[in-house]
Structures are given as structure tokens and as C-alpha cells.
């Protein structure tokens, strides 16, 4: 098998190619563990453990709250929101309770029924009637007319013929224009 120095264009391989072919990989030597890797002059490398902490007093030093107050906050009773505390049909139940309470406390048991016909005759109002009849406000036009200044007594005549689509105004409409 040709190596990196064995060129196909050369008549024979270079000297380095022969050296590479003869080279064998080195085997790793197994390291034998010593039984005492530590310095024998030291008795032990174990450090002494931490000293136990002093007992905590009634109130710890610093800006802390009283332990009773913290316990009170931690174990306070559950306070659900209004949405969780009320039922889904609480509005209808409250209306029914109000109706039943009103029924118990009302003085008159006759339910008010609105009338549809008037038994007595209509009494005309003073500001809409007079001795000469009702006021013509809103039914009569109050435009000033001077008939003596009119050019002619006849009404105007239309010169342009009527447009057929405008003649159908307020009549039944069809899909097409005809």
C-alpha cells in the first residue's frame, strides 16, 4: 500500500517511505499505582470538619421579621378570589332571592298591569288648541307670499320630459333598469 511519500510518478519510493513502513506504533506502558501516593510524613490529609453553628436566639440579628409573624403569613387561611368564591349561577340565585323577599314584604298583592284602553275621554291640552282650532305649527308652511307681485297666475311648466326611472320612485323595483 503506498504511503504519503510514494508518488506514482517516480520510478521507486523515496527513503522516507521505507522509514515509515518500518515504523511501528509505540505501546502505552501501564502505570502501576503506588499504594501510598501521599507523603508519608503527613498523618492525614483530612481537614477538620466545620464547627457546629451556635444556636439561634429568639430573634436573629439583622433586618428580619419576627418568626411568629412569618409563621402567621405562611399558614394564613385561604382567601379565594371573588370569581372562585361565587357560584356560576349566583346571579340568577340572587335574583330569585330578591323576588321571593319582595313577594314576602310587599303590601299590595295586586300586580300592576299596564292598561291598553283609556276609559275616560281625551282632554285636549291648552297649548295645542285655541278657540279657532288647533295651531297649524308643523302642518302649514309659513312662507310669505305676495300674489300681487307674481308675473303670472299659472304654475311653472316643466320643459324637460320626465325621467322614467324617477317615475318608479316608491314603487316596486326590479333587478333591471327596464
XYZ file of C-alpha atoms in Angstrom:
178
model
C 0.000 0.000 0.000
C 1.604 3.288 -0.998
C 2.303 5.848 1.672
C 2.403 9.635 1.522
C 5.929 9.745 0.082
C 5.315 7.014 -2.525
C 4.441 9.005 -5.640
C 3.093 7.093 -8.673
C 5.137 9.374 -10.950
C 8.510 8.305 -9.508
C 10.294 5.078 -10.552
C 10.877 3.991 -6.962
C 9.774 5.192 -3.487
C 11.749 7.726 -1.511
C 13.830 6.783 1.509
C 11.268 8.328 3.878
C 8.664 5.903 2.590
C 10.816 2.957 3.697
C 11.315 4.516 7.131
C 7.555 4.993 7.548
C 6.863 1.382 6.580
C 9.325 0.083 9.177
C 7.978 2.305 11.959
C 5.603 0.630 14.413
C 3.302 2.391 16.852
C 4.511 2.623 20.409
C 2.594 0.689 23.012
C 1.469 2.507 26.106
C 3.099 1.426 29.289
C 0.747 0.588 32.085
C 1.329 2.715 35.107
C 1.443 0.730 38.330
C -0.334 2.611 41.068
C 1.661 3.140 44.211
C -0.018 2.103 47.367
C 0.742 5.336 49.172
C 0.533 8.275 46.798
C 0.602 10.740 49.677
C 3.587 11.964 51.522
C 4.220 9.562 54.417
C 5.331 12.371 56.706
C 1.765 13.703 56.949
C -0.537 11.700 59.146
C -3.667 12.518 57.170
C -4.789 14.959 54.604
C -8.295 15.170 56.009
C -9.103 18.640 57.186
C -11.165 19.094 60.295
C -14.901 19.462 59.613
C -16.775 22.703 60.192
C -17.654 23.553 63.732
C -21.337 23.405 64.568
C -23.148 26.727 64.458
C -24.294 28.375 67.644
C -27.996 28.051 68.475
C -30.296 30.688 67.025
C -31.703 33.081 69.560
C -35.252 34.362 69.824
C -34.741 36.988 67.095
C -31.947 36.628 64.552
C -29.654 39.569 64.068
C -30.434 41.708 61.049
C -33.486 43.167 59.298
C -35.656 40.079 59.718
C -39.260 39.850 60.797
C -40.375 38.085 63.898
C -40.648 34.294 63.481
C -44.253 34.327 64.717
C -45.174 36.871 62.069
C -43.547 34.754 59.344
C -45.399 31.660 60.575
C -48.663 33.607 60.593
C -48.133 34.685 56.975
C -47.068 31.198 55.927
C -50.072 29.445 57.415
C -52.697 32.117 56.743
C -56.144 30.850 55.692
C -57.008 30.505 52.015
C -58.692 33.595 50.575
C -60.114 32.798 47.140
C -60.903 35.499 44.617
C -64.471 36.633 44.060
C -64.688 34.627 40.851
C -63.660 31.422 42.651
C -65.725 32.112 45.773
C -69.031 32.711 43.947
C -71.011 30.116 42.071
C -71.582 30.095 38.326
C -75.329 30.674 38.746
C -75.044 33.084 41.674
C -76.579 35.970 39.697
C -79.764 34.029 38.926
C -79.931 32.762 42.513
C -79.615 36.323 43.853
C -82.418 37.496 41.537
C -84.688 34.697 42.707
C -83.878 35.528 46.345
C -84.712 39.205 45.737
C -88.027 38.280 44.082
C -89.016 35.989 46.927
C -88.051 38.603 49.531
C -90.027 41.271 47.682
C -93.032 38.968 47.473
C -92.957 38.420 51.235
C -92.565 42.107 52.137
C -94.940 43.772 49.654
C -98.139 45.367 50.906
C -100.344 45.076 47.844
C -100.723 41.664 46.213
C -102.370 43.048 43.091
C -99.779 43.013 40.350
C -99.649 46.183 38.242
C -100.927 45.503 34.724
C -100.432 48.320 32.221
C -103.663 49.428 30.560
C -104.301 49.277 26.842
C -107.503 51.322 26.577
C -108.445 54.608 28.155
C -111.865 54.667 29.820
C -112.252 58.441 30.066
C -112.314 60.770 27.066
C -109.177 62.588 25.960
C -108.782 66.043 27.451
C -107.218 68.413 24.965
C -104.268 70.449 26.075
C -104.460 74.225 26.254
C -101.196 74.970 24.475
C -102.168 72.908 21.385
C -105.705 74.203 20.952
C -107.385 77.573 20.759
C -110.940 78.858 20.191
C -110.197 78.917 16.443
C -108.918 75.320 16.252
C -105.510 73.713 16.684
C -102.347 75.633 15.939
C -101.012 74.964 12.409
C -97.399 74.711 13.540
C -95.630 71.881 11.698
C -98.529 71.293 9.293
C -98.607 74.605 7.419
C -95.758 76.425 5.733
C -95.215 79.984 6.870
C -93.543 81.241 3.702
C -94.583 84.779 2.822
C -96.431 85.007 -0.488
C -97.121 88.254 -2.300
C -99.603 87.323 -5.014
C -99.806 90.866 -6.427
C -96.112 90.691 -7.409
C -96.441 87.396 -9.346
C -95.760 87.636 -13.079
C -98.450 85.138 -13.943
C -101.111 83.276 -12.018
C -100.255 79.945 -13.615
C -97.778 77.495 -12.108
C -94.474 76.690 -13.806
C -94.472 74.138 -16.596
C -91.709 71.582 -16.966
C -89.871 71.872 -20.277
C -87.777 68.717 -19.894
C -89.637 65.400 -20.243
C -89.751 63.275 -17.086
C -87.059 60.639 -16.484
C -88.646 57.169 -16.434
C -86.503 55.801 -13.566
C -87.633 58.656 -11.290
C -91.259 57.888 -12.096
C -90.775 54.478 -10.407
C -89.865 56.094 -7.061
C -91.596 54.357 -4.133
C -92.895 51.684 -6.498
C -91.801 48.064 -6.755
C -88.252 47.841 -8.053
C -86.975 45.207 -10.431
C -83.498 43.848 -10.922
C -83.027 45.517 -14.286
C -83.466 49.161 -15.352
C -86.389 48.460 -17.715
